[in-house]
mmCIF file of C-alpha atoms and ligand atoms in Angstrom:
data_model
loop_
_atom_site.group_PDB
_atom_site.id
_atom_site.type_symbol
_atom_site.label_atom_id
_atom_site.label_comp_id
_atom_site.label_asym_id
_atom_site.label_seq_id
_atom_site.Cartn_x
_atom_site.Cartn_y
_atom_site.Cartn_z
ATOM 1 C CA MET A 1339 -9.536 -0.945 16.274
ATOM 2 C CA LEU A 1340 -9.787 0.992 13.241
ATOM 3 C CA ALA A 1341 -7.347 4.228 13.386
ATOM 4 C CA ALA A 1342 -8.495 7.609 14.525
ATOM 5 C CA PHE A 1343 -7.580 8.852 10.964
ATOM 6 C CA PHE A 1344 -8.515 7.687 7.679
ATOM 7 C CA ALA A 1345 -6.488 7.835 4.483
ATOM 8 C CA ILE A 1346 -9.471 7.724 2.029
ATOM 9 C CA ARG A 1347 -13.105 8.106 1.906
ATOM 10 C CA TRP A 1348 -16.243 8.071 -0.159
ATOM 11 C CA GLN A 1349 -18.436 11.314 0.120
ATOM 12 C CA THR A 1350 -21.887 10.557 -0.985
ATOM 13 C CA ALA A 1351 -23.682 12.692 -3.045
ATOM 14 C CA GLN A 1352 -26.870 14.309 -0.994
ATOM 15 C CA ALA A 1353 -28.608 17.443 -0.847
ATOM 16 C CA GLY A 1354 -26.740 19.634 -3.089
ATOM 17 C CA ARG A 1355 -23.324 18.188 -1.689
ATOM 18 C CA PRO A 1356 -21.514 16.497 -4.370
ATOM 19 C CA ALA A 1357 -19.965 12.701 -4.426
ATOM 20 C CA ALA A 1358 -16.619 13.217 -3.591
ATOM 21 C CA VAL A 1359 -13.461 11.474 -2.701
ATOM 22 C CA ILE A 1360 -11.667 12.633 0.671
ATOM 23 C CA MET A 1361 -8.154 11.998 1.107
ATOM 24 C CA LEU A 1362 -5.589 13.011 4.116
ATOM 25 C CA ASP A 1363 -2.587 14.742 2.282
ATOM 26 C CA GLN A 1364 0.012 12.308 3.291
ATOM 27 C CA ARG A 1365 2.952 14.850 1.872
ATOM 28 C CA PHE A 1366 2.092 17.134 5.136
ATOM 29 C CA LEU A 1367 2.416 14.506 7.712
ATOM 30 C CA PRO A 1368 3.249 14.399 10.893
ATOM 31 C CA THR A 1369 2.964 18.391 10.888
ATOM 32 C CA ARG A 1370 -0.154 18.898 9.352
ATOM 33 C CA GLU A 1371 -3.598 17.041 9.426
ATOM 34 C CA LEU A 1372 -4.863 18.325 6.001
ATOM 35 C CA TYR A 1373 -8.009 16.720 4.120
ATOM 36 C CA ARG A 1374 -8.720 17.361 0.807
ATOM 37 C CA THR A 1375 -11.953 16.882 -1.133
ATOM 38 C CA TYR A 1376 -11.850 15.689 -4.959
ATOM 39 C CA THR A 1377 -15.037 15.828 -7.089
ATOM 40 C CA HIS A 1378 -13.308 14.916 -10.039
ATOM 41 C CA TYR A 1379 -11.441 12.184 -11.549
ATOM 42 C CA GLN A 1380 -8.686 14.272 -12.832
ATOM 43 C CA GLY A 1381 -7.875 15.253 -9.132
ATOM 44 C CA VAL A 1382 -7.923 12.208 -7.771
ATOM 45 C CA ALA A 1383 -5.221 10.838 -10.586
ATOM 46 C CA ARG A 1384 -3.033 13.441 -9.789
ATOM 47 C CA ALA A 1385 -3.196 13.031 -6.230
ATOM 48 C CA ILE A 1386 -2.215 9.170 -6.706
ATOM 49 C CA ARG A 1387 0.820 10.588 -8.890
ATOM 50 C CA ALA A 1388 1.703 13.321 -6.667
ATOM 51 C CA MET A 1389 1.604 10.594 -3.218
ATOM 52 C CA ILE A 1390 -0.809 12.780 -1.430
ATOM 53 C CA ILE A 1391 -2.340 9.115 -1.080
ATOM 54 C CA ARG A 1392 0.409 5.789 -1.665
ATOM 55 C CA GLY A 1393 0.624 2.582 -0.425
ATOM 56 C CA ALA A 1394 -0.445 -0.209 -2.802
ATOM 57 C CA PRO A 1395 -3.838 -1.081 -1.460
ATOM 58 C CA ALA A 1396 -4.866 2.752 -0.826
ATOM 59 C CA ILE A 1397 -3.725 3.339 -4.594
ATOM 60 C CA GLY A 1398 -5.900 0.325 -5.843
ATOM 61 C CA VAL A 1399 -9.133 1.905 -3.599
ATOM 62 C CA ALA A 1400 -8.303 5.660 -4.675
ATOM 63 C CA ALA A 1401 -8.495 4.547 -8.580
ATOM 64 C CA ALA A 1402 -11.919 2.978 -7.909
ATOM 65 C CA MET A 1403 -13.539 5.963 -6.373
ATOM 66 C CA GLY A 1404 -11.916 7.953 -9.026
ATOM 67 C CA LEU A 1405 -13.388 6.095 -11.887
ATOM 68 C CA ALA A 1406 -16.621 6.090 -10.062
ATOM 69 C CA LEU A 1407 -16.535 10.040 -9.804
ATOM 70 C CA GLY A 1408 -15.351 9.745 -13.185
ATOM 71 C CA ALA A 1409 -18.450 7.876 -14.375
ATOM 72 C CA ARG A 1410 -20.321 10.742 -13.256
ATOM 73 C CA GLN A 1411 -18.359 13.268 -15.357
ATOM 74 C CA LEU A 1412 -19.298 11.239 -18.602
ATOM 75 C CA LYS A 1413 -22.232 12.446 -20.493
ATOM 76 C CA THR A 1414 -25.001 10.079 -21.754
ATOM 77 C CA SER A 1415 -23.450 10.334 -25.127
ATOM 78 C CA ASP A 1416 -20.179 8.518 -24.625
ATOM 79 C CA ARG A 1417 -19.160 5.638 -25.601
ATOM 80 C CA PRO A 1418 -17.222 2.771 -23.757
ATOM 81 C CA ALA A 1419 -14.221 4.140 -25.450
ATOM 82 C CA THR A 1420 -14.379 7.400 -22.943
ATOM 83 C CA PHE A 1421 -14.393 4.993 -19.832
ATOM 84 C CA ASP A 1422 -11.430 3.125 -21.177
ATOM 85 C CA ARG A 1423 -9.668 6.507 -21.348
ATOM 86 C CA LEU A 1424 -10.041 7.188 -18.216
ATOM 87 C CA CYS A 1425 -9.095 3.661 -16.943
ATOM 88 C CA ARG A 1426 -5.958 4.504 -18.701
ATOM 89 C CA VAL A 1427 -5.304 7.710 -17.148
ATOM 90 C CA PHE A 1428 -5.532 5.867 -13.471
ATOM 91 C CA ALA A 1429 -3.341 3.038 -14.942
ATOM 92 C CA ALA A 1430 -0.771 5.594 -16.037
ATOM 93 C CA THR A 1431 -0.175 7.124 -12.609
ATOM 94 C CA ARG A 1432 1.995 4.659 -10.977
ATOM 95 C CA PRO A 1433 3.246 1.527 -12.534
ATOM 96 C CA THR A 1434 4.762 -0.655 -9.649
ATOM 97 C CA ALA A 1435 1.582 -1.568 -7.442
ATOM 98 C CA VAL A 1436 -0.710 -4.265 -8.748
ATOM 99 C CA ASN A 1437 -3.570 -3.796 -6.655
ATOM 100 C CA LEU A 1438 -3.831 -0.102 -9.088
ATOM 101 C CA PHE A 1439 -4.593 -2.421 -11.780
ATOM 102 C CA TRP A 1440 -6.388 -4.901 -10.119
ATOM 103 C CA ALA A 1441 -9.056 -2.337 -9.158
ATOM 104 C CA ILE A 1442 -9.406 -0.976 -12.383
ATOM 105 C CA GLU A 1443 -9.815 -4.180 -13.984
ATOM 106 C CA ARG A 1444 -12.678 -4.621 -11.624
ATOM 107 C CA MET A 1445 -14.199 -1.348 -12.196
ATOM 108 C CA ARG A 1446 -13.630 -1.640 -15.977
ATOM 109 C CA GLY A 1447 -15.618 -5.539 -15.564
ATOM 110 C CA VAL A 1448 -18.766 -3.545 -13.708
ATOM 111 C CA TYR A 1449 -18.754 -1.081 -16.369
ATOM 112 C CA ALA A 1450 -18.884 -3.253 -19.291
ATOM 113 C CA GLU A 1451 -21.976 -5.146 -17.493
ATOM 114 C CA THR A 1452 -23.792 -2.264 -16.509
ATOM 115 C CA HIS A 1453 -23.178 0.249 -19.095
ATOM 116 C CA ALA A 1454 -26.665 -0.503 -21.323
ATOM 117 C CA ALA A 1455 -28.998 -0.074 -18.288
ATOM 118 C CA GLY A 1456 -28.390 3.846 -18.376
ATOM 119 C CA ARG A 1457 -26.098 6.368 -16.592
ATOM 120 C CA THR A 1458 -27.975 6.743 -12.896
ATOM 121 C CA ARG A 1459 -27.688 2.832 -12.684
ATOM 122 C CA LEU A 1460 -24.107 2.718 -14.081
ATOM 123 C CA CYS A 1461 -23.101 5.516 -11.355
ATOM 124 C CA GLU A 1462 -24.678 3.887 -8.690
ATOM 125 C CA ARG A 1463 -23.260 0.174 -9.256
ATOM 126 C CA LEU A 1464 -19.594 1.786 -10.010
ATOM 127 C CA GLU A 1465 -20.022 3.754 -6.581
ATOM 128 C CA HIS A 1466 -21.323 0.454 -5.159
ATOM 129 C CA GLU A 1467 -18.203 -1.292 -6.616
ATOM 130 C CA ALA A 1468 -15.661 1.105 -5.253
ATOM 131 C CA LEU A 1469 -17.205 1.126 -1.884
ATOM 132 C CA ALA A 1470 -17.149 -2.597 -1.533
ATOM 133 C CA LEU A 1471 -13.518 -2.977 -2.735
ATOM 134 C CA TYR A 1472 -12.942 -0.130 0.081
ATOM 135 C CA ALA A 1473 -14.930 -2.645 2.646
ATOM 136 C CA GLU A 1474 -13.176 -5.855 1.633
ATOM 137 C CA ASP A 1475 -9.582 -4.619 1.900
ATOM 138 C CA ILE A 1476 -10.447 -3.335 5.494
ATOM 139 C CA GLU A 1477 -11.514 -6.992 6.359
ATOM 140 C CA ALA A 1478 -8.699 -8.440 4.526
ATOM 141 C CA ASN A 1479 -6.023 -6.491 6.303
ATOM 142 C CA ARG A 1480 -7.971 -7.584 9.628
ATOM 143 C CA ARG A 1481 -7.748 -11.043 8.753
ATOM 144 C CA LEU A 1482 -4.224 -10.796 7.526
ATOM 145 C CA GLY A 1483 -3.182 -8.966 10.981
ATOM 146 C CA ARG A 1484 -4.404 -12.137 12.900
ATOM 147 C CA TYR A 1485 -2.607 -14.310 11.019
ATOM 148 C CA GLY A 1486 0.631 -12.296 10.701
ATOM 149 C CA ALA A 1487 0.127 -11.946 14.679
ATOM 150 C CA ALA A 1488 0.399 -15.721 15.260
ATOM 151 C CA LEU A 1489 4.241 -15.518 13.794
ATOM 152 C CA ILE A 1490 5.279 -12.823 16.351
ATOM 153 C CA PRO A 1491 6.620 -13.964 19.499
ATOM 154 C CA PRO A 1492 4.814 -12.864 23.138
ATOM 155 C CA ARG A 1493 7.832 -9.936 23.573
ATOM 156 C CA ALA A 1494 9.691 -8.940 20.197
ATOM 157 C CA SER A 1495 11.434 -6.318 18.783
ATOM 158 C CA VAL A 1496 10.080 -5.817 15.194
ATOM 159 C CA LEU A 1497 11.365 -4.145 12.004
ATOM 160 C CA THR A 1498 9.277 -2.575 9.438
ATOM 161 C CA HIS A 1499 10.162 -0.631 6.219
ATOM 162 C CA CYS A 1500 8.575 2.304 4.627
ATOM 163 C CA ASN A 1501 4.612 2.729 5.843
ATOM 164 C CA ALA A 1502 2.361 -0.309 5.090
ATOM 165 C CA GLY A 1503 0.043 0.845 7.822
ATOM 166 C CA ALA A 1504 -3.545 2.350 7.628
ATOM 167 C CA LEU A 1505 -2.299 5.262 5.688
ATOM 168 C CA ALA A 1506 -1.030 2.967 2.952
ATOM 169 C CA THR A 1507 -4.744 1.046 2.825
ATOM 170 C CA ALA A 1508 -8.330 1.527 3.076
ATOM 171 C CA GLY A 1509 -7.897 1.186 6.973
ATOM 172 C CA TYR A 1510 -5.943 -0.919 9.983
ATOM 173 C CA GLY A 1511 -2.844 -1.785 7.441
ATOM 174 C CA THR A 1512 -0.999 -5.083 6.125
ATOM 175 C CA ALA A 1513 2.483 -4.814 8.060
ATOM 176 C CA LEU A 1514 1.425 -2.711 10.268
ATOM 177 C CA GLY A 1515 -2.049 -4.591 10.575
ATOM 178 C CA VAL A 1516 0.299 -7.386 11.899
ATOM 179 C CA ILE A 1517 2.106 -5.216 14.448
ATOM 180 C CA ARG A 1518 -1.569 -3.711 15.370
ATOM 181 C CA ALA A 1519 -3.032 -7.071 15.784
ATOM 182 C CA ALA A 1520 -0.292 -8.443 18.051
ATOM 183 C CA TRP A 1521 -0.129 -5.354 19.873
ATOM 184 C CA GLU A 1522 -4.240 -5.570 20.534
ATOM 185 C CA GLN A 1523 -3.158 -9.472 21.589
ATOM 186 C CA GLY A 1524 -1.191 -8.158 24.475
ATOM 187 C CA LYS A 1525 1.919 -8.968 22.768
ATOM 188 C CA HIS A 1526 5.022 -6.515 24.407
ATOM 189 C CA LEU A 1527 6.400 -5.033 21.009
ATOM 190 C CA SER A 1528 8.583 -2.403 20.253
ATOM 191 C CA VAL A 1529 9.227 -1.376 16.252
ATOM 192 C CA TYR A 1530 12.314 0.091 14.564
ATOM 193 C CA VAL A 1531 11.040 2.235 12.181
ATOM 194 C CA PRO A 1532 13.635 3.075 9.407
ATOM 195 C CA GLU A 1533 13.264 6.655 7.958
ATOM 196 C CA THR A 1534 12.759 5.422 4.377
ATOM 197 C CA ARG A 1535 14.500 7.518 1.941
ATOM 198 C CA PRO A 1536 13.872 9.609 0.164
ATOM 199 C CA PHE A 1537 10.071 10.301 0.545
ATOM 200 C CA LEU A 1538 10.429 9.556 4.100
ATOM 201 C CA GLN A 1539 7.162 7.352 4.444
ATOM 202 C CA GLY A 1540 9.030 5.649 8.078
ATOM 203 C CA ALA A 1541 10.022 8.597 9.914
ATOM 204 C CA ARG A 1542 6.695 10.942 8.428
ATOM 205 C CA LEU A 1543 3.994 8.251 8.538
ATOM 206 C CA THR A 1544 4.981 5.003 10.315
ATOM 207 C CA ALA A 1545 6.370 7.275 13.160
ATOM 208 C CA TRP A 1546 2.894 8.936 13.313
ATOM 209 C CA GLU A 1547 1.062 5.890 13.124
ATOM 210 C CA LEU A 1548 2.600 3.855 15.807
ATOM 211 C CA SER A 1549 2.492 7.452 18.060
ATOM 212 C CA LYS A 1550 -1.172 7.303 17.471
ATOM 213 C CA GLU A 1551 -1.504 4.008 18.716
ATOM 214 C CA GLY A 1552 0.738 4.180 21.907
ATOM 215 C CA ILE A 1553 2.665 1.159 20.058
ATOM 216 C CA PRO A 1554 6.635 1.801 21.223
ATOM 217 C CA ALA A 1555 8.795 2.602 18.454
ATOM 218 C CA THR A 1556 12.099 3.976 17.739
ATOM 219 C CA LEU A 1557 12.993 5.710 14.582
ATOM 220 C CA ILE A 1558 16.377 4.995 12.607
ATOM 221 C CA THR A 1559 17.912 5.972 9.555
ATOM 222 C CA ASP A 1560 17.864 3.212 6.799
ATOM 223 C CA ASN A 1561 21.573 2.844 7.299
ATOM 224 C CA MET A 1562 21.309 1.612 11.088
ATOM 225 C CA VAL A 1563 19.574 -1.697 10.631
ATOM 226 C CA GLY A 1564 22.520 -3.961 10.224
ATOM 227 C CA HIS A 1565 23.845 -2.410 13.334
ATOM 228 C CA PHE A 1566 20.953 -3.269 15.736
ATOM 229 C CA MET A 1567 20.723 -6.306 13.942
ATOM 230 C CA GLN A 1568 24.222 -7.202 14.390
ATOM 231 C CA LYS A 1569 23.381 -6.116 17.956
ATOM 232 C CA GLY A 1570 20.871 -8.920 18.848
ATOM 233 C CA ALA A 1571 18.162 -5.689 19.069
ATOM 234 C CA ILE A 1572 15.891 -6.965 16.386
ATOM 235 C CA ASP A 1573 13.470 -10.585 16.457
ATOM 236 C CA CYS A 1574 12.031 -10.617 13.327
ATOM 237 C CA ALA A 1575 10.897 -8.001 10.181
ATOM 238 C CA ILE A 1576 8.023 -7.483 8.468
ATOM 239 C CA VAL A 1577 6.989 -5.337 5.514
ATOM 240 C CA GLY A 1578 4.259 -5.030 3.025
ATOM 241 C CA THR A 1579 4.551 -5.492 -0.899
ATOM 242 C CA ASP A 1580 3.554 -3.565 -4.002
ATOM 243 C CA ARG A 1581 3.711 -6.770 -6.126
ATOM 244 C CA THR A 1582 4.453 -10.087 -5.375
ATOM 245 C CA ALA A 1583 5.419 -12.524 -8.417
ATOM 246 C CA ALA A 1584 3.975 -15.854 -8.939
ATOM 247 C CA ASN A 1585 7.894 -17.210 -7.656
ATOM 248 C CA GLY A 1586 7.561 -15.173 -4.209
ATOM 249 C CA ASP A 1587 9.592 -12.461 -5.479
ATOM 250 C CA VAL A 1588 8.541 -9.218 -3.556
ATOM 251 C CA ALA A 1589 8.530 -5.693 -5.192
ATOM 252 C CA ASN A 1590 8.368 -3.308 -2.067
ATOM 253 C CA LYS A 1591 9.763 0.188 -1.154
ATOM 254 C CA ILE A 1592 13.549 0.696 -1.798
ATOM 255 C CA GLY A 1593 15.633 -0.381 0.941
ATOM 256 C CA THR A 1594 13.626 -3.471 1.606
ATOM 257 C CA TYR A 1595 16.089 -5.825 -0.329
ATOM 258 C CA THR A 1596 18.613 -4.495 1.885
ATOM 259 C CA SER A 1597 16.742 -5.640 5.200
ATOM 260 C CA ALA A 1598 16.138 -8.892 3.598
ATOM 261 C CA VAL A 1599 19.637 -9.603 3.166
ATOM 262 C CA LEU A 1600 20.904 -8.273 6.742
ATOM 263 C CA ALA A 1601 18.048 -10.738 8.224
ATOM 264 C CA ALA A 1602 18.920 -13.486 6.685
ATOM 265 C CA ARG A 1603 22.896 -12.711 7.697
ATOM 266 C CA HIS A 1604 21.319 -12.655 11.205
ATOM 267 C CA GLU A 1605 19.209 -15.571 10.503
ATOM 268 C CA LEU A 1606 16.256 -13.499 11.567
ATOM 269 C CA PRO A 1607 12.716 -14.403 10.097
ATOM 270 C CA PHE A 1608 11.753 -11.775 7.153
ATOM 271 C CA TYR A 1609 8.316 -11.770 6.552
ATOM 272 C CA VAL A 1610 5.937 -9.964 3.747
ATOM 273 C CA ALA A 1611 2.259 -8.970 4.536
ATOM 274 C CA ALA A 1612 0.637 -9.694 1.151
ATOM 275 C CA PRO A 1613 -2.957 -9.499 0.574
ATOM 276 C CA THR A 1614 -4.164 -11.465 -2.376
ATOM 277 C CA THR A 1615 -4.446 -8.190 -4.282
ATOM 278 C CA SER A 1616 -1.038 -7.763 -4.441
ATOM 279 C CA VAL A 1617 -0.248 -11.164 -5.868
ATOM 280 C CA ASP A 1618 0.536 -11.000 -9.827
ATOM 281 C CA LEU A 1619 0.088 -14.453 -10.554
ATOM 282 C CA ALA A 1620 0.821 -13.291 -14.337
ATOM 283 C CA CYS A 1621 4.271 -11.913 -13.246
ATOM 284 C CA PRO A 1622 6.350 -15.198 -13.350
ATOM 285 C CA SER A 1623 9.612 -13.608 -10.949
ATOM 286 C CA GLY A 1624 10.933 -10.191 -9.979
ATOM 287 C CA ALA A 1625 12.370 -9.218 -13.035
ATOM 288 C CA HIS A 1626 9.334 -9.095 -14.574
ATOM 289 C CA ILE A 1627 8.124 -6.185 -12.167
ATOM 290 C CA PRO A 1628 7.812 -2.624 -13.473
ATOM 291 C CA ILE A 1629 9.839 -0.372 -11.134
ATOM 292 C CA GLU A 1630 8.926 3.400 -10.807
ATOM 293 C CA GLU A 1631 11.526 5.703 -11.303
ATOM 294 C CA ARG A 1632 10.606 8.970 -9.495
ATOM 295 C CA ALA A 1633 11.818 12.694 -9.756
ATOM 296 C CA ALA A 1634 15.806 13.271 -8.858
ATOM 297 C CA ARG A 1635 14.247 16.265 -6.912
ATOM 298 C CA GLU A 1636 13.347 13.800 -4.003
ATOM 299 C CA VAL A 1637 16.564 12.821 -3.620
ATOM 300 C CA THR A 1638 18.296 16.164 -4.075
ATOM 301 C CA HIS A 1639 16.257 17.817 -1.815
ATOM 302 C CA ILE A 1640 14.413 17.548 1.792
ATOM 303 C CA PHE A 1641 11.547 19.666 1.307
ATOM 304 C CA ARG A 1642 12.623 22.736 -0.331
ATOM 305 C CA GLN A 1643 16.390 22.248 0.789
ATOM 306 C CA GLN A 1644 18.714 21.125 -1.413
ATOM 307 C CA ILE A 1645 21.176 18.798 0.148
ATOM 308 C CA ALA A 1646 23.147 17.745 -3.279
ATOM 309 C CA PRO A 1647 25.015 19.790 -5.983
ATOM 310 C CA THR A 1648 22.878 21.267 -8.755
ATOM 311 C CA ASP A 1649 23.115 19.030 -11.844
ATOM 312 C CA ILE A 1650 24.576 15.548 -10.298
ATOM 313 C CA PRO A 1651 23.115 12.854 -11.913
ATOM 314 C CA VAL A 1652 20.658 10.834 -9.834
ATOM 315 C CA ALA A 1653 18.894 7.309 -9.732
ATOM 316 C CA ASN A 1654 15.420 7.319 -7.956
ATOM 317 C CA PRO A 1655 14.085 3.523 -7.879
ATOM 318 C CA ALA A 1656 10.722 3.851 -5.775
ATOM 319 C CA PHE A 1657 10.869 0.144 -5.474
ATOM 320 C CA ASP A 1658 13.441 -3.080 -4.877
ATOM 321 C CA VAL A 1659 12.996 -6.763 -5.803
ATOM 322 C CA THR A 1660 13.429 -8.859 -2.540
ATOM 323 C CA PRO A 1661 14.215 -12.302 -4.189
ATOM 324 C CA HIS A 1662 11.805 -15.173 -2.503
ATOM 325 C CA PRO A 1663 14.868 -17.579 -0.883
ATOM 326 C CA LEU A 1664 15.057 -14.524 1.569
ATOM 327 C CA VAL A 1665 11.620 -14.308 2.361
ATOM 328 C CA SER A 1666 10.570 -16.686 5.365
ATOM 329 C CA ALA A 1667 6.661 -16.636 4.805
ATOM 330 C CA ILE A 1668 3.990 -14.823 2.622
ATOM 331 C CA ILE A 1669 1.325 -13.689 5.264
ATOM 332 C CA THR A 1670 -2.079 -13.227 3.139
ATOM 333 C CA GLU A 1671 -5.807 -12.769 4.822
ATOM 334 C CA ARG A 1672 -6.059 -16.174 3.756
ATOM 335 C CA GLY A 1673 -3.292 -17.800 5.711
ATOM 336 C CA VAL A 1674 0.434 -18.020 5.624
ATOM 337 C CA VAL A 1675 2.110 -19.569 3.006
ATOM 338 C CA ARG A 1676 5.972 -20.650 2.728
ATOM 339 C CA ALA A 1677 8.080 -21.704 0.237
ATOM 340 C CA PRO A 1678 7.638 -23.420 -2.495
ATOM 341 C CA TYR A 1679 5.816 -20.329 -3.224
ATOM 342 C CA ASP A 1680 5.538 -20.852 -7.002
ATOM 343 C CA GLU A 1681 3.154 -24.002 -5.472
ATOM 344 C CA SER A 1682 1.605 -22.328 -2.756
ATOM 345 C CA LEU A 1683 1.010 -18.996 -3.613
ATOM 346 C CA PRO A 1684 -1.558 -20.092 -6.855
ATOM 347 C CA ARG A 1685 -3.162 -22.414 -4.333
ATOM 348 C CA VAL A 1686 -4.204 -19.510 -1.878
ATOM 349 C CA VAL A 1687 -4.834 -16.833 -4.754
ATOM 350 C CA ARG A 1688 -6.962 -19.343 -6.979
ATOM 351 C CA ALA A 1689 -8.703 -21.520 -3.954
ATOM 352 C CA GLY A 1690 -8.948 -19.279 -1.672
ATOM 353 C CA GLN A 1691 -7.763 -21.884 0.610
ATOM 354 C CA PRO A 1692 -5.056 -21.486 3.405
ATOM 355 C CA ASP A 1693 -2.004 -23.062 2.295
ATOM 356 C CA THR A 1694 -0.720 -24.403 5.832
ATOM 357 C CA ALA A 1695 -1.881 -24.004 9.153
ATOM 358 C CA VAL A 1696 -0.422 -20.933 10.463
ATOM 359 C CA SER A 1697 2.460 -21.562 12.105
ATOM 360 C CA SER A 1698 5.458 -19.673 13.619
HETATM 361 O O1 MRU B 433 5.782 4.735 -2.539
HETATM 362 P P1 MRU B 433 4.854 4.178 -1.814
HETATM 363 O O2 MRU B 433 4.912 5.189 -0.331
HETATM 364 O O3 MRU B 433 3.310 4.142 -2.171
HETATM 365 O O4 MRU B 433 5.421 2.557 -1.175
HETATM 366 C C1 MRU B 433 4.489 2.010 -0.452
HETATM 367 C C2 MRU B 433 5.251 0.578 -0.206
HETATM 368 O O5 MRU B 433 6.618 0.558 -0.336
HETATM 369 C C3 MRU B 433 4.525 -0.396 0.772
HETATM 370 O O6 MRU B 433 5.475 -1.030 1.518
HETATM 371 C C4 MRU B 433 3.493 -1.135 0.163
HETATM 372 O O7 MRU B 433 2.824 -0.498 -0.869
HETATM 373 C C5 MRU B 433 2.423 -1.785 0.960
HETATM 374 S S1 MRU B 433 1.202 -1.074 1.516
HETATM 375 C C6 MRU B 433 0.646 -1.747 2.239
#
């Protein structure tokens, strides 16, 4: 089942209603469900930067829809360089999630093929492509969810990190999609949800999504993960990814690496749910993945409350890299792949063929 809310939708222009992108403002969750309507690409780009929408697949879809809106704002006299400028605006929003760049390139390709056909045709084609990308993401999540669910025991306590759910995608979710699929198959699950400082995607978003679905979940602070693993309370971990390098190194929300090290220490499987749109074969290893550094205020303040001394130097990397030897398996929409990832990932991404039969 799809979730009862949505992170993003396209509104088709009709009878005086403009084309628009509608997004759930994730900064206000869980206390307010506020949907915002954007009719200009600039607003969509600002929304990605401000994390009104976030999560690698969702920002890819947002950029595609934003470019479809942007094309409507172009004048007939505008040249391809103007569309290129719009692409650069989106490319500058957030650097780590490769889905963003993948979506921009897809829209750029459609522009190149169609811009000579006239403005109306161009806008139609770009809108069509953005909607295709949106639908494909949901379908990929569902397939990935089914492959991943086979790895989850019939009774399991699962650790996740950040939010890789319906809110982070066009719908259904990647890591939470696996949990959702296992739950739908009747498995008895409970989920440990680390709060995910500093932006609190775990506490605000994952806890909200899971409670809406009725999936049992326990909220913990990030520094409790080791304690619960040591107590035997966790059976496996499953997280999402913003970019997976060709060798299987995984960039995901800051704190993921800590959980992976702890999982290895406690001999627990550590799974990564990675739609092929988040695999970057051009990136040889995690050392080449650009890590976003965000504002100090996210660390020194919780909402408007200051919690640290004024002027204390702050580091705020939004992501960390989990080296591939700590990853038990990578779950894609085309099957589950295992080490050696430098062989299995290119096969699954390029050929679209499952690497191995799904196994646990
Ligand atoms: O900074 P965010 O909230 O965009 O980070 C999101 C994550 O780290 C997710 O785990 C990742 O994008 C995968 S979402 C399916």
